[in-house]
């Protein structure tokens, strides 16, 4: 299915509750997919087309620096998405992904929209017959004057599910039984240049 890049408001929610095109003009911000378009292209052809269309609603889009978002620019968000799909031994190429921004009081305000300093992703999959989950927090440094970053500004952390829940004030319930505890060496933080 060809990519159309038809970003638009989700008709199921009020437009004022969504970030629109006005945030992305004249800066290095990308319309970052929270659920990558290609990850939604499955099922029948009609289902894949619907997934493609739905992926461009602004409810699935968040402001990400281009060098953070795009794997072709070595952006860590895009590279993580690529690594997830390259997982050796992944059964039936099926994944469940959860993700979104880590919102803090330190987020930069740009055109009345908060630009998150970090994003999180939980990847659930079956590998070698075992249900597994891995949790990541990926940081981006946003310069409020230029809205640009350097590659030195990125930090990636792998967290336990418990630490991820505490960071986000969410719960993932029954996934705890399938998640190997990963010690957190450093708290997710914004990198100071």
PDB file of N, CA, C and O in Angstrom, residues 5-40:
ATOM      1  N   UNK A   5       0.972  10.104   3.117  1.00  0.00           N
ATOM      2  CA  UNK A   5       1.274  11.229   4.015  1.00  0.00           C
ATOM      3  C   UNK A   5       0.114  12.209   4.118  1.00  0.00           C
ATOM      4  O   UNK A   5       0.285  13.422   4.093  1.00  0.00           O
ATOM      5  N   UNK A   6      -1.082  11.674   4.265  1.00  0.00           N
ATOM      6  CA  UNK A   6      -2.297  12.474   4.370  1.00  0.00           C
ATOM      7  C   UNK A   6      -2.632  12.686   5.848  1.00  0.00           C
ATOM      8  O   UNK A   6      -3.554  12.096   6.389  1.00  0.00           O
ATOM      9  N   UNK A   7      -1.836  13.522   6.531  1.00  0.00           N
ATOM     10  CA  UNK A   7      -2.054  13.801   7.947  1.00  0.00           C
ATOM     11  C   UNK A   7      -3.304  14.652   8.099  1.00  0.00           C
ATOM     12  O   UNK A   7      -3.503  15.623   7.383  1.00  0.00           O
ATOM     13  N   UNK A   8      -4.166  14.275   9.077  1.00  0.00           N
ATOM     14  CA  UNK A   8      -5.439  14.989   9.233  1.00  0.00           C
ATOM     15  C   UNK A   8      -6.008  14.729  10.626  1.00  0.00           C
ATOM     16  O   UNK A   8      -5.651  13.752  11.286  1.00  0.00           O
ATOM     17  N   UNK A   9      -6.909  15.618  11.066  1.00  0.00           N
ATOM     18  CA  UNK A   9      -7.550  15.418  12.372  1.00  0.00           C
ATOM     19  C   UNK A   9      -8.397  14.142  12.370  1.00  0.00           C
ATOM     20  O   UNK A   9      -8.979  13.766  11.354  1.00  0.00           O
ATOM     21  N   UNK A  10      -8.446  13.515  13.517  1.00  0.00           N
ATOM     22  CA  UNK A  10      -9.280  12.329  13.712  1.00  0.00           C
ATOM     23  C   UNK A  10     -10.715  12.820  13.926  1.00  0.00           C
ATOM     24  O   UNK A  10     -10.977  13.575  14.860  1.00  0.00           O
ATOM     25  N   UNK A  11     -11.658  12.405  13.078  1.00  0.00           N
ATOM     26  CA  UNK A  11     -13.026  12.920  13.194  1.00  0.00           C
ATOM     27  C   UNK A  11     -13.754  12.446  14.457  1.00  0.00           C
ATOM     28  O   UNK A  11     -14.801  12.993  14.798  1.00  0.00           O
ATOM     29  N   UNK A  12     -13.174  11.494  15.173  1.00  0.00           N
ATOM     30  CA  UNK A  12     -13.824  10.986  16.386  1.00  0.00           C
ATOM     31  C   UNK A  12     -13.605  11.879  17.594  1.00  0.00           C
ATOM     32  O   UNK A  12     -14.247  11.692  18.626  1.00  0.00           O
ATOM     33  N   UNK A  13     -12.689  12.852  17.468  1.00  0.00           N
ATOM     34  CA  UNK A  13     -12.382  13.758  18.578  1.00  0.00           C
ATOM     35  C   UNK A  13     -12.448  15.195  18.105  1.00  0.00           C
ATOM     36  O   UNK A  13     -12.211  15.479  16.929  1.00  0.00           O
ATOM     37  N   UNK A  14     -12.710  16.133  19.020  1.00  0.00           N
ATOM     38  CA  UNK A  14     -12.718  17.543  18.619  1.00  0.00           C
ATOM     39  C   UNK A  14     -11.337  17.959  18.099  1.00  0.00           C
ATOM     40  O   UNK A  14     -10.309  17.562  18.655  1.00  0.00           O
ATOM     41  N   UNK A  15     -11.306  18.764  17.064  1.00  0.00           N
ATOM     42  CA  UNK A  15     -10.043  19.220  16.470  1.00  0.00           C
ATOM     43  C   UNK A  15      -9.179  19.952  17.495  1.00  0.00           C
ATOM     44  O   UNK A  15      -7.950  19.813  17.481  1.00  0.00           O
ATOM     45  N   UNK A  16      -9.791  20.709  18.405  1.00  0.00           N
ATOM     46  CA  UNK A  16      -9.008  21.460  19.398  1.00  0.00           C
ATOM     47  C   UNK A  16      -8.331  20.547  20.420  1.00  0.00           C
ATOM     48  O   UNK A  16      -7.452  20.989  21.164  1.00  0.00           O
ATOM     49  N   UNK A  17      -8.693  19.268  20.464  1.00  0.00           N
ATOM     50  CA  UNK A  17      -8.058  18.304  21.361  1.00  0.00           C
ATOM     51  C   UNK A  17      -6.882  17.595  20.686  1.00  0.00           C
ATOM     52  O   UNK A  17      -6.286  16.695  21.268  1.00  0.00           O
ATOM     53  N   UNK A  18      -6.547  18.018  19.455  1.00  0.00           N
ATOM     54  CA  UNK A  18      -5.495  17.360  18.690  1.00  0.00           C
ATOM     55  C   UNK A  18      -4.454  18.388  18.242  1.00  0.00           C
ATOM     56  O   UNK A  18      -4.771  19.551  18.024  1.00  0.00           O
ATOM     57  N   UNK A  19      -3.223  17.925  18.090  1.00  0.00           N
ATOM     58  CA  UNK A  19      -2.163  18.750  17.529  1.00  0.00           C
ATOM     59  C   UNK A  19      -2.293  18.696  16.022  1.00  0.00           C
ATOM     60  O   UNK A  19      -2.363  17.622  15.443  1.00  0.00           O
ATOM     61  N   UNK A  20      -2.325  19.856  15.358  1.00  0.00           N
ATOM     62  CA  UNK A  20      -2.499  19.899  13.908  1.00  0.00           C
ATOM     63  C   UNK A  20      -1.262  20.377  13.172  1.00  0.00           C
ATOM     64  O   UNK A  20      -0.187  20.549  13.755  1.00  0.00           O
ATOM     65  N   UNK A  21      -1.426  20.620  11.895  1.00  0.00           N
ATOM     66  CA  UNK A  21      -0.335  21.015  10.998  1.00  0.00           C
ATOM     67  C   UNK A  21       0.424  22.253  11.461  1.00  0.00           C
ATOM     68  O   UNK A  21       1.621  22.383  11.202  1.00  0.00           O
ATOM     69  N   UNK A  22      -0.256  23.178  12.135  1.00  0.00           N
ATOM     70  CA  UNK A  22       0.372  24.444  12.499  1.00  0.00           C
ATOM     71  C   UNK A  22       1.618  24.276  13.360  1.00  0.00           C
ATOM     72  O   UNK A  22       2.492  25.137  13.378  1.00  0.00           O
ATOM     73  N   UNK A  23       1.757  23.166  14.078  1.00  0.00           N
ATOM     74  CA  UNK A  23       2.908  22.937  14.951  1.00  0.00           C
ATOM     75  C   UNK A  23       4.169  22.622  14.148  1.00  0.00           C
ATOM     76  O   UNK A  23       5.279  22.896  14.580  1.00  0.00           O
ATOM     77  N   UNK A  24       4.016  22.066  12.949  1.00  0.00           N
ATOM     78  CA  UNK A  24       5.140  21.488  12.218  1.00  0.00           C
ATOM     79  C   UNK A  24       5.748  22.391  11.149  1.00  0.00           C
ATOM     80  O   UNK A  24       6.761  22.037  10.556  1.00  0.00           O
ATOM     81  N   UNK A  25       5.179  23.535  10.900  1.00  0.00           N
ATOM     82  CA  UNK A  25       5.663  24.403   9.823  1.00  0.00           C
ATOM     83  C   UNK A  25       6.924  25.164  10.245  1.00  0.00           C
ATOM     84  O   UNK A  25       6.981  25.727  11.332  1.00  0.00           O
ATOM     85  N   UNK A  26       7.947  25.156   9.379  1.00  0.00           N
ATOM     86  CA  UNK A  26       9.130  25.984   9.579  1.00  0.00           C
ATOM     87  C   UNK A  26      10.054  25.567  10.690  1.00  0.00           C
ATOM     88  O   UNK A  26      10.716  26.418  11.277  1.00  0.00           O
ATOM     89  N   UNK A  27      10.123  24.278  11.027  1.00  0.00           N
ATOM     90  CA  UNK A  27      11.030  23.803  12.071  1.00  0.00           C
ATOM     91  C   UNK A  27      11.464  22.374  11.773  1.00  0.00           C
ATOM     92  O   UNK A  27      11.115  21.820  10.737  1.00  0.00           O
ATOM     93  N   UNK A  28      12.218  21.781  12.684  1.00  0.00           N
ATOM     94  CA  UNK A  28      12.727  20.424  12.500  1.00  0.00           C
ATOM     95  C   UNK A  28      11.838  19.370  13.136  1.00  0.00           C
ATOM     96  O   UNK A  28      12.269  18.232  13.349  1.00  0.00           O
ATOM     97  N   UNK A  29      10.593  19.719  13.445  1.00  0.00           N
ATOM     98  CA  UNK A  29       9.672  18.744  14.017  1.00  0.00           C
ATOM     99  C   UNK A  29       9.083  17.859  12.927  1.00  0.00           C
ATOM    100  O   UNK A  29       8.670  18.341  11.874  1.00  0.00           O
ATOM    101  N   UNK A  30       9.057  16.558  13.198  1.00  0.00           N
ATOM    102  CA  UNK A  30       8.374  15.591  12.343  1.00  0.00           C
ATOM    103  C   UNK A  30       7.014  15.282  12.930  1.00  0.00           C
ATOM    104  O   UNK A  30       6.818  15.376  14.147  1.00  0.00           O
ATOM    105  N   UNK A  31       6.118  14.854  12.080  1.00  0.00           N
ATOM    106  CA  UNK A  31       4.847  14.278  12.514  1.00  0.00           C
ATOM    107  C   UNK A  31       5.154  12.812  12.835  1.00  0.00           C
ATOM    108  O   UNK A  31       5.073  11.959  11.972  1.00  0.00           O
ATOM    109  N   UNK A  32       5.566  12.567  14.060  1.00  0.00           N
ATOM    110  CA  UNK A  32       6.030  11.232  14.450  1.00  0.00           C
ATOM    111  C   UNK A  32       4.878  10.288  14.733  1.00  0.00           C
ATOM    112  O   UNK A  32       4.042  10.555  15.593  1.00  0.00           O
ATOM    113  N   UNK A  33       4.843   9.175  13.999  1.00  0.00           N
ATOM    114  CA  UNK A  33       3.831   8.150  14.250  1.00  0.00           C
ATOM    115  C   UNK A  33       4.122   7.468  15.587  1.00  0.00           C
ATOM    116  O   UNK A  33       5.246   7.030  15.828  1.00  0.00           O
ATOM    117  N   UNK A  34       3.125   7.363  16.445  1.00  0.00           N
ATOM    118  CA  UNK A  34       3.271   6.580  17.668  1.00  0.00           C
ATOM    119  C   UNK A  34       3.198   5.090  17.328  1.00  0.00           C
ATOM    120  O   UNK A  34       3.968   4.290  17.835  1.00  0.00           O
ATOM    121  N   UNK A  35       2.244   4.724  16.489  1.00  0.00           N
ATOM    122  CA  UNK A  35       2.189   3.376  15.912  1.00  0.00           C
ATOM    123  C   UNK A  35       2.594   3.536  14.452  1.00  0.00           C
ATOM    124  O   UNK A  35       1.918   4.215  13.682  1.00  0.00           O
ATOM    125  N   UNK A  36       3.722   2.939  14.084  1.00  0.00           N
ATOM    126  CA  UNK A  36       4.262   3.112  12.736  1.00  0.00           C
ATOM    127  C   UNK A  36       3.299   2.587  11.679  1.00  0.00           C
ATOM    128  O   UNK A  36       2.691   1.535  11.829  1.00  0.00           O
ATOM    129  N   UNK A  37       3.160   3.339  10.614  1.00  0.00           N
ATOM    130  CA  UNK A  37       2.240   3.002   9.533  1.00  0.00           C
ATOM    131  C   UNK A  37       2.423   1.565   9.065  1.00  0.00           C
ATOM    132  O   UNK A  37       1.458   0.809   8.947  1.00  0.00           O
ATOM    133  N   UNK A  38       3.642   1.159   8.807  1.00  0.00           N
ATOM    134  CA  UNK A  38       3.871  -0.193   8.275  1.00  0.00           C
ATOM    135  C   UNK A  38       3.492  -1.283   9.268  1.00  0.00           C
ATOM    136  O   UNK A  38       3.179  -2.404   8.869  1.00  0.00           O
ATOM    137  N   UNK A  39       3.486  -0.968  10.569  1.00  0.00           N
ATOM    138  CA  UNK A  39       3.074  -1.957  11.576  1.00  0.00           C
ATOM    139  C   UNK A  39       1.568  -2.196  11.545  1.00  0.00           C
ATOM    140  O   UNK A  39       1.081  -3.171  12.116  1.00  0.00           O
ATOM    141  N   UNK A  40       0.818  -1.307  10.917  1.00  0.00           N
ATOM    142  CA  UNK A  40      -0.641  -1.409  10.885  1.00  0.00           C
ATOM    143  C   UNK A  40      -1.165  -2.015   9.590  1.00  0.00           C
ATOM    144  O   UNK A  40      -2.373  -2.134   9.405  1.00  0.00           O
TER     145      UNK A  40
END
